[in-house]
Tab-separated table of C-alpha atoms in Angstrom:
chain	number	residue	atom	x	y	z
Z	14	MET	CA	-0.195	0.010	-0.037
Z	15	ARG	CA	2.763	2.438	0.686
Z	16	ARG	CA	3.929	2.302	-3.099
Z	17	LEU	CA	0.318	3.649	-3.812
Z	18	ALA	CA	0.591	6.719	-1.638
Z	19	LEU	CA	2.185	9.887	-2.611
Z	20	ILE	CA	2.560	11.518	0.894
Z	21	LEU	CA	1.605	15.264	0.375
Z	22	PHE	CA	3.702	16.864	3.268
Z	23	LEU	CA	7.000	15.858	1.800
Z	24	VAL	CA	7.913	19.367	1.236
Z	25	PHE	CA	10.346	19.969	-1.673
Z	26	ALA	CA	10.382	23.846	-0.689
Z	27	ALA	CA	13.321	23.021	1.914
Z	28	LEU	CA	15.506	22.063	-0.914
Z	29	LEU	CA	14.063	23.429	-3.984
Z	30	PHE	CA	12.332	26.408	-2.686
Z	31	LEU	CA	9.190	25.486	-4.405
Z	32	ARG	CA	5.886	25.752	-2.818
Z	33	PRO	CA	4.763	23.355	-0.325
Z	34	VAL	CA	2.167	20.914	-1.113
Z	35	ALA	CA	-0.542	19.872	1.472
Z	36	ALA	CA	-3.923	17.550	1.018
Z	37	GLN	CA	-6.735	19.812	1.382
Z	38	ASP	CA	-10.651	19.025	1.113
Z	39	SER	CA	-12.426	20.715	-1.477
Z	40	PRO	CA	-15.856	20.590	-3.305
Z	41	ALA	CA	-16.958	17.736	-5.555
Z	42	PRO	CA	-15.803	18.332	-8.937
Z	43	GLN	CA	-17.914	18.813	-12.058
Z	44	PRO	CA	-17.899	15.776	-14.415
Z	45	GLY	CA	-14.942	15.657	-16.798
Z	46	ARG	CA	-13.242	18.420	-14.911
Z	47	SER	CA	-11.054	18.552	-11.782
Z	48	SER	CA	-11.898	20.975	-8.862
Z	49	ALA	CA	-8.653	23.016	-9.935
Z	50	GLY	CA	-10.411	23.637	-13.282
Z	51	SER	CA	-8.434	21.499	-15.599
Z	52	SER	CA	-10.075	19.429	-18.237
Z	53	GLN	CA	-9.742	15.552	-19.046
Z	54	GLU	CA	-8.049	16.579	-22.307
Z	55	ASP	CA	-5.652	19.011	-20.243
Z	56	PHE	CA	-4.892	16.010	-17.947
Z	57	LEU	CA	-4.032	13.539	-20.697
Z	58	LYS	CA	-1.966	15.988	-22.581
Z	59	ALA	CA	-0.144	16.839	-19.660
Z	60	ALA	CA	0.623	13.270	-18.731
Z	61	ASP	CA	1.831	12.456	-22.191
Z	62	GLU	CA	4.255	15.198	-21.895
Z	63	VAL	CA	5.501	14.467	-18.617
Z	64	VAL	CA	6.132	10.573	-19.410
Z	65	LYS	CA	8.283	11.653	-22.370
Z	66	ASP	CA	10.327	13.872	-19.952
Z	67	MET	CA	10.675	11.052	-17.452
Z	68	SER	CA	11.549	8.476	-20.214
Z	69	ALA	CA	14.289	10.812	-20.980
Z	70	ILE	CA	15.443	11.393	-17.412
Z	71	LEU	CA	15.457	7.851	-16.609
Z	72	SER	CA	16.741	6.313	-19.655
Z	73	LEU	CA	13.745	4.059	-19.898
Z	74	PRO	CA	11.743	4.011	-23.267
Z	75	GLN	CA	8.034	3.895	-22.941
Z	76	LEU	CA	7.316	0.376	-24.201
Z	77	SER	CA	3.671	0.564	-24.490
Z	78	PRO	CA	0.627	3.141	-24.360
Z	79	LEU	CA	-0.314	3.892	-20.571
Z	80	LYS	CA	-3.794	3.877	-19.282
Z	81	LYS	CA	-4.494	7.139	-17.267
Z	82	SER	CA	-7.572	8.541	-15.658
Z	83	VAL	CA	-8.775	11.453	-13.197
Z	84	ARG	CA	-10.319	9.961	-9.935
Z	85	THR	CA	-12.403	11.078	-7.289
Z	86	ARG	CA	-11.868	10.954	-3.654
Z	87	GLU	CA	-14.635	8.262	-3.489
Z	88	GLU	CA	-13.221	6.291	-6.351
Z	89	ILE	CA	-9.672	6.504	-4.738
Z	90	ARG	CA	-11.047	5.533	-1.378
Z	91	ALA	CA	-12.840	2.431	-2.882
Z	92	PHE	CA	-9.518	1.452	-4.738
Z	93	VAL	CA	-7.604	1.634	-1.471
Z	94	ILE	CA	-10.103	-0.591	0.436
Z	95	ARG	CA	-10.041	-3.183	-2.637
Z	96	GLN	CA	-6.253	-2.921	-2.773
Z	97	MET	CA	-5.616	-3.543	0.861
Z	98	LYS	CA	-7.947	-7.005	0.744
Z	99	GLU	CA	-5.829	-7.943	-2.086
Z	100	ASP	CA	-2.589	-7.261	-0.524
Z	101	LYS	CA	-3.259	-9.327	2.587
Z	102	SER	CA	-5.932	-11.617	3.751
Z	103	GLU	CA	-8.282	-10.630	6.823
Z	104	ALA	CA	-6.135	-13.219	8.900
Z	105	GLU	CA	-2.894	-11.783	7.670
Z	106	ARG	CA	-3.829	-8.319	8.722
Z	107	TYR	CA	-5.096	-9.525	12.056
Z	108	ALA	CA	-1.873	-11.131	12.758
Z	109	GLY	CA	0.232	-8.128	11.940
Z	110	LYS	CA	-1.818	-5.790	13.847
Z	111	ARG	CA	-1.524	-8.253	16.989
Z	112	THR	CA	2.241	-8.330	16.496
Z	113	LEU	CA	2.424	-4.723	16.282
Z	114	GLU	CA	0.480	-4.517	19.736
Z	115	LYS	CA	2.761	-6.856	21.241
Z	116	LEU	CA	5.858	-4.877	20.151
Z	117	GLY	CA	4.361	-1.715	21.686
Z	118	LEU	CA	4.047	-0.052	18.304
Z	119	LEU	CA	0.412	0.238	18.342
Z	120	PRO	CA	-2.239	0.729	21.107
Z	121	LYS	CA	-4.196	-2.152	22.108
Z	122	GLY	CA	-7.452	-2.213	20.128
Z	123	PHE	CA	-6.355	0.175	17.390
Z	124	GLU	CA	-8.638	-0.053	14.509
Z	125	LEU	CA	-5.700	-0.346	11.905
Z	126	ASP	CA	-7.547	-1.330	8.809
Z	127	ALA	CA	-10.025	1.491	9.048
Z	128	PHE	CA	-7.445	4.067	10.025
Z	129	LEU	CA	-5.566	3.203	7.125
Z	130	VAL	CA	-8.215	3.649	4.774
Z	131	GLU	CA	-8.807	7.054	5.951
Z	132	LEU	CA	-5.184	8.041	6.110
Z	133	LEU	CA	-4.299	6.927	2.634
Z	134	THR	CA	-7.487	8.617	1.371
Z	135	GLU	CA	-6.364	11.945	2.790
Z	136	GLN	CA	-2.848	11.403	1.431
Z	137	ILE	CA	-2.950	10.137	-1.910
Z	138	ALA	CA	-2.484	12.853	-4.779
Z	139	GLY	CA	-2.008	10.112	-7.536
Z	140	LEU	CA	-1.082	6.596	-8.226
Z	141	TYR	CA	-0.028	3.872	-10.136
Z	142	ASP	CA	-1.743	0.549	-10.297
Z	143	PRO	CA	0.637	-2.168	-11.432
Z	144	LYS	CA	-2.148	-4.766	-11.596
Z	145	GLY	CA	-3.919	-2.805	-14.015
Z	146	HIS	CA	-1.141	-0.871	-15.521
Z	147	GLU	CA	-3.057	2.561	-14.839
Z	148	PHE	CA	-2.068	5.912	-13.745
Z	149	TYR	CA	-4.727	7.667	-11.535
Z	150	ILE	CA	-4.826	11.346	-10.581
Z	151	ALA	CA	-6.633	12.746	-7.895
Z	152	ASP	CA	-9.182	15.380	-9.159
Z	153	TRP	CA	-8.581	17.715	-6.460
Z	154	ASN	CA	-4.904	18.606	-7.461
Z	155	SER	CA	-4.227	21.877	-8.937
Z	156	PRO	CA	-2.521	21.929	-12.446
Z	157	GLU	CA	0.973	22.878	-11.040
Z	158	ASP	CA	0.684	19.994	-8.371
Z	159	GLN	CA	-0.392	17.503	-10.943
Z	160	LYS	CA	2.752	17.646	-12.924
Z	161	MET	CA	4.635	17.038	-9.953
Z	162	VAL	CA	2.610	14.022	-8.855
Z	163	MET	CA	2.770	12.814	-12.564
Z	164	ALA	CA	6.543	12.758	-12.615
Z	165	HIS	CA	6.620	10.538	-9.413
Z	166	GLU	CA	3.879	8.218	-10.452
Z	167	LEU	CA	4.892	7.958	-14.084
Z	168	THR	CA	8.377	6.928	-12.814
Z	169	HIS	CA	6.768	3.786	-11.450
Z	170	ALA	CA	4.752	3.179	-14.624
Z	171	LEU	CA	7.991	3.445	-16.677
Z	172	GLN	CA	9.858	0.999	-14.207
Z	173	ASP	CA	6.949	-1.286	-14.336
Z	174	GLN	CA	7.106	-1.892	-18.083
Z	175	HIS	CA	10.886	-2.430	-17.713
Z	176	PHE	CA	11.085	-4.496	-14.417
Z	177	GLN	CA	7.537	-5.739	-13.501
Z	178	ILE	CA	7.615	-3.978	-10.376
Z	179	GLU	CA	4.854	-5.835	-8.435
Z	180	LYS	CA	6.411	-9.229	-9.044
Z	181	TRP	CA	9.739	-7.843	-8.196
Z	182	GLU	CA	8.717	-6.706	-4.975
Z	183	GLU	CA	6.634	-9.613	-4.181
Z	184	ALA	CA	9.852	-11.829	-4.516
Z	185	ALA	CA	10.955	-10.444	-1.447
Z	186	LYS	CA	8.369	-12.252	0.353
Z	187	PRO	CA	7.957	-13.503	3.084
Z	188	ASN	CA	10.616	-11.236	4.481
Z	189	ASP	CA	8.762	-8.051	5.421
Z	190	ASP	CA	12.086	-6.190	5.975
Z	191	ALA	CA	13.450	-7.075	2.490
Z	192	GLN	CA	10.133	-6.103	0.848
Z	193	LEU	CA	10.163	-2.760	2.722
Z	194	ALA	CA	13.758	-2.487	1.537
Z	195	ARG	CA	12.471	-3.047	-2.296
Z	196	ASP	CA	9.560	-0.609	-1.509
Z	197	ALA	CA	12.332	1.943	-0.566
Z	198	VAL	CA	14.036	1.551	-3.841
Z	199	LEU	CA	10.790	2.228	-5.708
Z	200	GLU	CA	9.490	5.216	-3.749
Z	201	GLY	CA	13.100	6.735	-3.212
Z	202	SER	CA	14.041	6.468	-7.019
Z	203	ALA	CA	10.587	7.930	-7.824
Z	204	LEU	CA	11.038	10.778	-5.570
Z	205	ALA	CA	14.577	11.554	-6.862
Z	206	ALA	CA	13.378	11.481	-10.475
Z	207	MET	CA	10.522	13.812	-9.453
Z	208	VAL	CA	13.391	16.140	-8.124
Z	209	ASP	CA	15.143	15.668	-11.551
Z	210	TYR	CA	12.145	16.571	-13.224
Z	211	LEU	CA	11.670	19.898	-11.415
Z	212	LEU	CA	15.245	20.789	-11.925
Z	213	LYS	CA	15.464	19.593	-15.563
Z	214	ASP	CA	15.865	23.233	-17.090
Z	215	THR	CA	18.853	23.750	-14.524
Z	216	GLY	CA	21.111	21.117	-15.726
Z	217	LYS	CA	21.436	19.882	-12.319
Z	218	GLY	CA	19.830	17.050	-10.345
Z	219	VAL	CA	20.007	14.776	-7.556
Z	220	ARG	CA	23.373	13.121	-8.494
Z	221	GLN	CA	25.023	16.507	-8.332
Z	222	ALA	CA	23.381	18.051	-5.451
Z	223	PRO	CA	24.925	18.145	-1.970
Z	224	GLU	CA	24.089	15.239	0.199
Z	225	ILE	CA	20.354	15.324	1.176
Z	226	ASN	CA	19.271	15.426	4.591
Z	227	PRO	CA	16.064	13.480	4.496
Z	228	GLU	CA	14.489	15.854	7.379
Z	229	LEU	CA	14.436	18.557	5.213
Z	230	PHE	CA	11.764	16.741	3.046
Z	231	ILE	CA	9.343	16.381	5.907
Z	232	GLY	CA	6.898	18.858	6.390
Z	233	ASP	CA	4.679	19.856	9.358
Z	234	PRO	CA	2.452	16.612	9.825
Z	235	THR	CA	-0.142	18.817	11.520
Z	236	THR	CA	-1.098	20.151	7.838
Z	237	SER	CA	-2.541	16.618	7.519
Z	238	PRO	CA	-5.172	16.022	10.122
Z	239	VAL	CA	-5.381	12.157	9.976
Z	240	PHE	CA	-1.483	11.565	9.490
Z	241	ALA	CA	-1.059	13.898	12.608
Z	242	LYS	CA	-3.079	11.444	14.718
Z	243	ALA	CA	-1.307	8.270	13.497
Z	244	PRO	CA	0.822	6.269	15.963
Z	245	GLN	CA	4.609	7.140	15.574
Z	246	TYR	CA	5.267	3.767	13.797
Z	247	ILE	CA	2.606	4.311	11.266
Z	248	GLN	CA	3.821	7.812	10.487
Z	249	ASP	CA	7.527	6.180	10.238
Z	250	SER	CA	6.764	3.302	8.089
Z	251	LEU	CA	4.960	5.462	5.495
Z	252	LEU	CA	7.690	7.885	5.465
Z	253	PHE	CA	10.495	5.575	5.388
Z	254	PRO	CA	10.400	4.416	1.693
Z	255	TYR	CA	10.401	8.096	0.647
Z	256	VAL	CA	12.990	9.856	2.726
Z	257	ALA	CA	15.484	6.917	3.346
Z	258	GLY	CA	14.819	5.714	-0.236
Z	259	LEU	CA	15.579	9.122	-1.552
Z	260	SER	CA	19.098	9.165	0.284
Z	261	PHE	CA	19.856	5.645	-1.014
Z	262	THR	CA	18.983	6.560	-4.481
Z	263	GLN	CA	21.346	9.523	-4.248
Z	264	ALA	CA	24.103	7.444	-3.066
Z	265	PHE	CA	23.510	4.718	-5.697
Z	266	LEU	CA	23.327	7.409	-8.697
Z	267	ARG	CA	26.504	9.012	-7.387
Z	268	ALA	CA	28.536	5.661	-7.134
Z	269	ASN	CA	27.153	4.722	-10.750
Z	270	SER	CA	26.706	6.489	-14.215
Z	271	GLY	CA	23.371	7.870	-13.173
Z	272	TRP	CA	19.931	6.906	-14.027
Z	273	ALA	CA	21.227	4.608	-16.852
Z	274	ASP	CA	22.555	2.235	-14.243
Z	275	LEU	CA	19.286	1.927	-12.071
Z	276	HIS	CA	18.667	-1.416	-13.745
Z	277	LYS	CA	21.428	-2.631	-11.607
Z	278	VAL	CA	19.392	-2.109	-8.399
Z	279	PHE	CA	16.499	-4.038	-9.801
Z	280	GLU	CA	18.756	-6.838	-10.868
Z	281	ASN	CA	20.602	-6.918	-7.598
Z	282	PRO	CA	18.114	-5.573	-5.017
Z	283	PRO	CA	18.908	-4.505	-1.240
Z	284	VAL	CA	18.309	-7.427	1.054
Z	285	SER	CA	17.289	-5.500	4.059
Z	286	THR	CA	16.342	-2.218	5.264
Z	287	GLN	CA	19.905	-1.809	6.831
Z	288	GLN	CA	21.338	-1.499	3.164
Z	289	ILE	CA	18.816	1.480	2.667
Z	290	LEU	CA	19.853	3.111	5.902
Z	291	HIS	CA	23.340	2.593	5.143
Z	292	PRO	CA	23.981	2.470	1.436
Z	293	GLU	CA	27.583	1.750	1.540
Z	294	LEU	CA	26.538	-1.543	3.041
Z	295	TYR	CA	24.870	-2.161	-0.207
Z	296	LEU	CA	27.536	-0.639	-2.434
Z	297	HIS	CA	30.007	-2.843	-0.495
Z	298	PRO	CA	27.867	-5.600	0.872
Z	299	ALA	CA	29.216	-7.947	3.629
Z	300	LYS	CA	28.056	-11.756	3.799
Z	301	VAL	CA	24.656	-11.803	4.904
Z	302	ARG	CA	24.247	-14.006	7.882
Z	303	GLY	CA	20.653	-15.260	8.168
Z	304	VAL	CA	18.940	-15.879	11.532
Z	305	THR	CA	16.715	-18.653	12.043
Z	306	LEU	CA	14.651	-19.774	15.162
Z	307	PRO	CA	14.552	-23.170	16.314
Z	308	ASP	CA	11.681	-25.651	16.096
Z	309	LEU	CA	8.936	-24.093	18.192
Z	310	LYS	CA	6.622	-27.112	18.505
Z	311	PRO	CA	8.217	-28.579	21.213
Z	312	ILE	CA	8.540	-25.337	22.968
Z	313	VAL	CA	5.235	-23.534	22.644
Z	314	PRO	CA	2.282	-25.462	24.051
Z	315	PRO	CA	-0.423	-26.219	21.674
Z	316	GLN	CA	-3.049	-23.990	22.806
Z	317	TRP	CA	-0.914	-21.196	21.375
Z	318	LYS	CA	-2.179	-20.700	17.638
Z	319	LYS	CA	0.800	-19.217	15.566
Z	320	LEU	CA	0.171	-15.800	13.972
Z	321	GLU	CA	3.253	-15.127	11.974
Z	322	GLU	CA	7.123	-15.503	11.670
Z	323	ASN	CA	8.993	-12.781	10.101
Z	324	VAL	CA	11.950	-10.332	10.285
Z	325	LEU	CA	11.971	-6.818	12.081
Z	326	GLY	CA	15.371	-5.560	10.573
Z	327	GLU	CA	17.317	-2.650	11.536
Z	328	PHE	CA	14.275	-0.296	10.811
Z	329	GLY	CA	11.924	-2.554	12.954
Z	330	LEU	CA	14.523	-2.596	15.629
Z	331	ARG	CA	14.734	0.934	15.577
Z	332	GLU	CA	11.187	1.715	15.678
Z	333	VAL	CA	10.654	-0.609	18.728
Z	334	LEU	CA	13.490	1.143	20.653
Z	335	LYS	CA	12.322	4.548	19.525
Z	336	GLN	CA	9.041	3.901	21.084
Z	337	PHE	CA	10.307	3.759	24.492
Z	338	LEU	CA	13.771	5.133	24.610
Z	339	GLY	CA	13.833	7.880	21.970
Z	340	LYS	CA	15.109	8.480	18.489
Z	341	ASP	CA	18.819	9.300	19.207
Z	342	ARG	CA	19.541	6.245	21.470
Z	343	ALA	CA	17.336	4.037	18.942
Z	344	VAL	CA	19.422	4.795	16.025
Z	345	LYS	CA	22.711	4.187	17.737
Z	346	LEU	CA	21.630	0.900	19.234
Z	347	ALA	CA	19.858	-0.505	16.096
Z	348	ALA	CA	22.814	0.401	13.837
Z	349	PRO	CA	24.941	-2.786	14.668
Z	350	TRP	CA	21.966	-5.052	13.922
Z	351	VAL	CA	22.994	-8.025	11.712
Z	352	GLY	CA	19.841	-10.277	11.505
Z	353	ASP	CA	16.638	-11.458	13.359
Z	354	ARG	CA	13.806	-13.391	13.272
Z	355	TYR	CA	10.641	-13.464	15.451
Z	356	ALA	CA	7.316	-15.432	15.779
Z	357	THR	CA	3.934	-14.465	17.502
Z	358	PHE	CA	1.261	-16.824	18.760
Z	359	GLU	CA	-2.243	-16.224	20.347
Z	360	ASP	CA	-3.728	-18.248	22.981
Z	361	THR	CA	-6.949	-19.140	21.456
Z	362	LYS	CA	-9.134	-18.610	24.753
Z	363	ALA	CA	-7.266	-16.021	26.589
Z	364	LYS	CA	-6.362	-13.995	23.404
Z	365	ASN	CA	-3.123	-13.161	25.045
Z	366	VAL	CA	-0.055	-13.048	22.553
Z	367	LEU	CA	3.290	-14.758	23.014
Z	368	MET	CA	6.362	-13.509	21.108
Z	369	VAL	CA	9.673	-15.304	20.606
Z	370	TYR	CA	12.619	-13.488	19.003
Z	371	ARG	CA	16.248	-13.791	18.239
Z	372	ILE	CA	18.418	-10.946	17.465
Z	373	ARG	CA	22.012	-11.203	16.116
Z	374	MET	CA	24.205	-7.999	16.649
Z	375	ALA	CA	27.814	-7.181	15.163
Z	376	SER	CA	29.825	-7.923	18.503
Z	377	ALA	CA	29.373	-9.337	21.894
Z	378	GLU	CA	29.705	-5.592	23.103
Z	379	ASP	CA	26.787	-4.678	20.681
Z	380	ALA	CA	24.541	-7.433	22.113
Z	381	ALA	CA	25.070	-6.546	25.728
Z	382	ARG	CA	24.587	-2.892	25.129
Z	383	LEU	CA	21.293	-3.863	23.427
Z	384	LEU	CA	20.394	-5.948	26.402
Z	385	GLY	CA	20.925	-3.323	28.937
Z	386	ASN	CA	19.031	-0.842	26.825
Z	387	TYR	CA	16.164	-2.991	25.627
Z	388	SER	CA	15.459	-4.203	29.133
Z	389	GLU	CA	14.861	-0.600	29.898
Z	390	ALA	CA	12.412	-0.485	26.963
Z	391	LEU	CA	10.775	-3.876	28.248
Z	392	GLU	CA	10.124	-2.316	31.681
Z	393	LEU	CA	8.536	1.054	29.860
Z	394	LYS	CA	6.291	-1.226	28.116
Z	395	TYR	CA	4.809	-3.415	30.524
Z	396	GLY	CA	2.939	-1.986	33.411
Z	397	GLY	CA	2.364	-3.859	36.906
Z	398	ARG	CA	5.722	-5.965	36.677
Z	399	HIS	CA	6.561	-7.854	39.627
Z	400	ASP	CA	9.672	-10.497	40.446
Z	401	LEU	CA	12.081	-8.575	38.467
Z	402	PHE	CA	15.450	-10.264	38.253
Z	403	ARG	CA	18.600	-8.923	36.582
Z	404	ARG	CA	21.912	-10.447	35.660
Z	405	PRO	CA	24.764	-9.031	33.583
Z	406	ASN	CA	23.680	-11.349	30.531
Z	407	TYR	CA	19.858	-11.938	31.768
Z	408	PHE	CA	16.706	-10.243	32.650
Z	409	SER	CA	13.311	-11.241	33.500
Z	410	PHE	CA	10.211	-10.186	35.169
Z	411	ALA	CA	6.511	-11.256	35.440
Z	412	THR	CA	3.305	-9.364	34.391
Z	413	GLU	CA	-0.441	-10.357	34.004
Z	414	GLU	CA	0.351	-11.253	30.443
Z	415	GLY	CA	3.121	-13.707	31.163
Z	416	GLY	CA	6.670	-13.621	31.852
Z	417	VAL	CA	9.260	-11.542	29.978
Z	418	PHE	CA	12.797	-12.790	29.498
Z	419	LEU	CA	15.807	-11.450	27.726
Z	420	ARG	CA	19.227	-13.028	27.503
Z	421	CYS	CA	22.283	-12.510	25.678
Z	422	LEU	CA	25.244	-15.089	24.906
Z	423	GLU	CA	28.032	-13.567	22.653
Z	424	GLU	CA	26.656	-11.678	19.763
Z	425	GLU	CA	23.224	-12.842	19.939
Z	426	CYS	CA	20.181	-11.975	22.177
Z	427	ALA	CA	16.960	-14.245	22.845
Z	428	GLY	CA	13.827	-13.207	24.084
Z	429	LEU	CA	10.285	-14.301	24.964
Z	430	GLU	CA	7.462	-12.196	26.166
Z	431	GLY	CA	4.049	-13.895	27.449
Z	432	GLY	CA	5.512	-17.171	28.250
Z	433	ASP	CA	7.138	-18.781	31.361
Z	434	GLN	CA	10.517	-19.801	32.536
Z	435	GLU	CA	10.103	-23.467	31.178
Z	436	MET	CA	9.372	-22.258	27.536
Z	437	PHE	CA	12.438	-19.860	27.681
Z	438	ASP	CA	14.908	-22.411	28.935
Z	439	LYS	CA	13.515	-24.749	26.050
Z	440	LEU	CA	14.257	-21.963	23.620
Z	441	THR	CA	17.574	-21.226	24.559
Z	442	ALA	CA	18.474	-25.020	24.789
Z	443	ALA	CA	17.179	-25.528	21.350
Z	444	MET	CA	19.535	-22.786	20.313
Z	445	GLY	CA	22.268	-24.836	21.926
Z	446	TRP	CA	22.974	-22.224	24.750
Z	447	PRO	CA	24.062	-23.394	27.963
Z	448	ALA	CA	21.610	-23.503	30.957
Z	449	GLY	CA	21.413	-19.862	32.044
Z	450	PRO	CA	20.181	-18.249	35.403
Z	451	LYS	CA	16.620	-18.348	36.545
Z	452	GLY	CA	14.543	-15.755	38.661
Z	453	VAL	CA	12.881	-16.605	41.793
Z	454	PRO	CA	9.521	-18.305	40.952
Z	455	ALA	CA	6.426	-15.821	41.696
Z	456	SER	CA	4.995	-18.542	43.990
Z	457	ASP	CA	8.157	-18.352	46.501
Z	458	ARG	CA	7.621	-14.846	47.538
Z	459	PRO	CA	4.963	-12.061	47.511
Z	460	ILE	CA	4.305	-9.976	44.551
Z	461	VAL	CA	6.243	-6.531	44.830
Z	462	LYS	CA	4.983	-3.975	42.406
Z	463	THR	CA	7.829	-2.110	40.894
Z	464	GLU	CA	8.527	1.165	38.935
Z	465	ALA	CA	10.664	1.478	35.830
Z	466	VAL	CA	14.221	1.286	36.537
Z	467	LEU	CA	15.935	3.441	34.236
Z	468	ILE	CA	19.326	1.927	32.866
Z	469	PRO	CA	21.901	4.525	31.545
Z	470	ALA	CA	22.416	4.397	27.671
Z	471	SER	CA	25.993	3.847	28.433
Z	472	TYR	CA	25.336	0.538	30.054
Z	473	SER	CA	27.299	-2.042	28.272
Z	474	GLY	CA	26.857	-5.329	30.386
Z	475	LEU	CA	29.174	-8.152	31.033
Z	476	ALA	CA	30.386	-11.286	28.931
Z	477	ASP	CA	28.253	-14.280	29.535
Z	478	GLN	CA	31.260	-16.127	30.901
Z	479	ALA	CA	31.821	-13.715	33.488
Z	480	ALA	CA	28.416	-13.986	34.676
Z	481	ARG	CA	28.947	-17.828	35.050
C-alpha cells in the first residue's frame, strides 16, 4: 500500500524553494473537470508530456501506451479498500496488527484497517496501479501540483514496463524487511526522479546535489490531520520508503553512471532496510548471515496458535527502541543489527499474545549494550511488573500477560514475552546455549510492584562467561 500513496507533506521547498504541497478537502468536481479547473483533455495531454520527460530522465523508453484517468476521492477510497484486501487476507492483517500491539508499536484495540483507509485517502495525490497498469490522478490537485505527482507516479509506470515492479517487490516475500527495502527503492527513486524533473531546466539533479538530509523533506504533519493522529510507527513506516529511499537513490546514482545504471538495483536488490539506511553496505556488501528460530513446536504449548513469523530488520528494531527510548538512542543501538527472526502466537481462549525472538548483533559488546537498553524498554512497555530479576547477561520479570525474558550470549540475544521460564529455557537450549540463570518463581515470594528502573544508555553489561 505504501507504493500507492504519494505523501503530500513531503515538502520540497526545503531543498528546491518550491511551494509546499498539502492535502486539502475541496468541493466535489464537475464531471469531466478537476476541482482545479483543468479538463480531462488537459490532464491527458500533460501526462503524455511528462511521461516523455521522465523517459528521457530515467533512460527508460516507453514500451507501450499507458492507461490514465482522473479519479474522485470516493473512487480512490474504493481502490484503497480493494487493494488492502488483495494485498493481505483478513487473517494476515489481524496477525500483523496483533504483532504490532505486542511490540508496543500500536495501542491495543487500535482499528488499524479503518485508520489506514482514512489516512491513505487523505494522503494520495496520485497513484500507479501495477495490476491494471493504469495511472490515476486525484481530481482535487491543482494543475501545478498535478505535474509533480505525474513525475513521481509515471516513474513507477516506466519502471513497471521494464522491471515488472509488483512481481519484483513480491519476490522478497515472506521477508517483510526485505520487501520494505525494495519498496524504498521504488519510492526513493521515484522521488529522486521527480526532483530531477523539477530541476530539468537547470542542468542539475539529485546526483550533483549536496548530500540530502531526508529530514528536510518532511513538512509539518499537523497540516495533514489524519496523519497527525497516526501512531509514530505508522508515520515512520509510511515515510521511510520516501526519505530513506531518496538518500539511498542519491548514493547509488553517485556511485554509478546515473539513471542509466538504475537497472542494476532491480537486478541486484537490497536485502534489508539496513542497506537502505546505510547505502555503503549495499554498495560494498558483507556476507549476509541469516538468523533462524529453532523448531518451536516442542517449546510452545499447543493452545498457542501461530500468528506469523518474520523479520524486524534494522528499521523495525529501531522503531521498537524509539518507541520507548527516543530516536537518538534507538538509531545508535539498532545500527549494529546483523539479523533477527521473530514469531508471534495467540492463546485461542485468553487472547493473550506470545512473542519469541532472536537478534544477532555485530559483536558481543553490541549485544550486551542492546540487552542493557532493551531491558529498560521492556520495563517501560509493561505495567504491573513484579519479580524483576537482573543479571549481567539476563533479565526477566512477571506480568499479568506472562513472563518476560531476555538473555544474551556472545553476539546474540534471545527473548520471550508472554510465556514462562520453562518455555524460555527450552528455547535457549534448542539454540544450543548452556543453561542460564533463573529468577525466583513468583509462588516463592509475595508480589512486589516495581517502578521502571532507568538504565543509562552507556550500560554495556558483562560477558556471559564472566556472569558464570
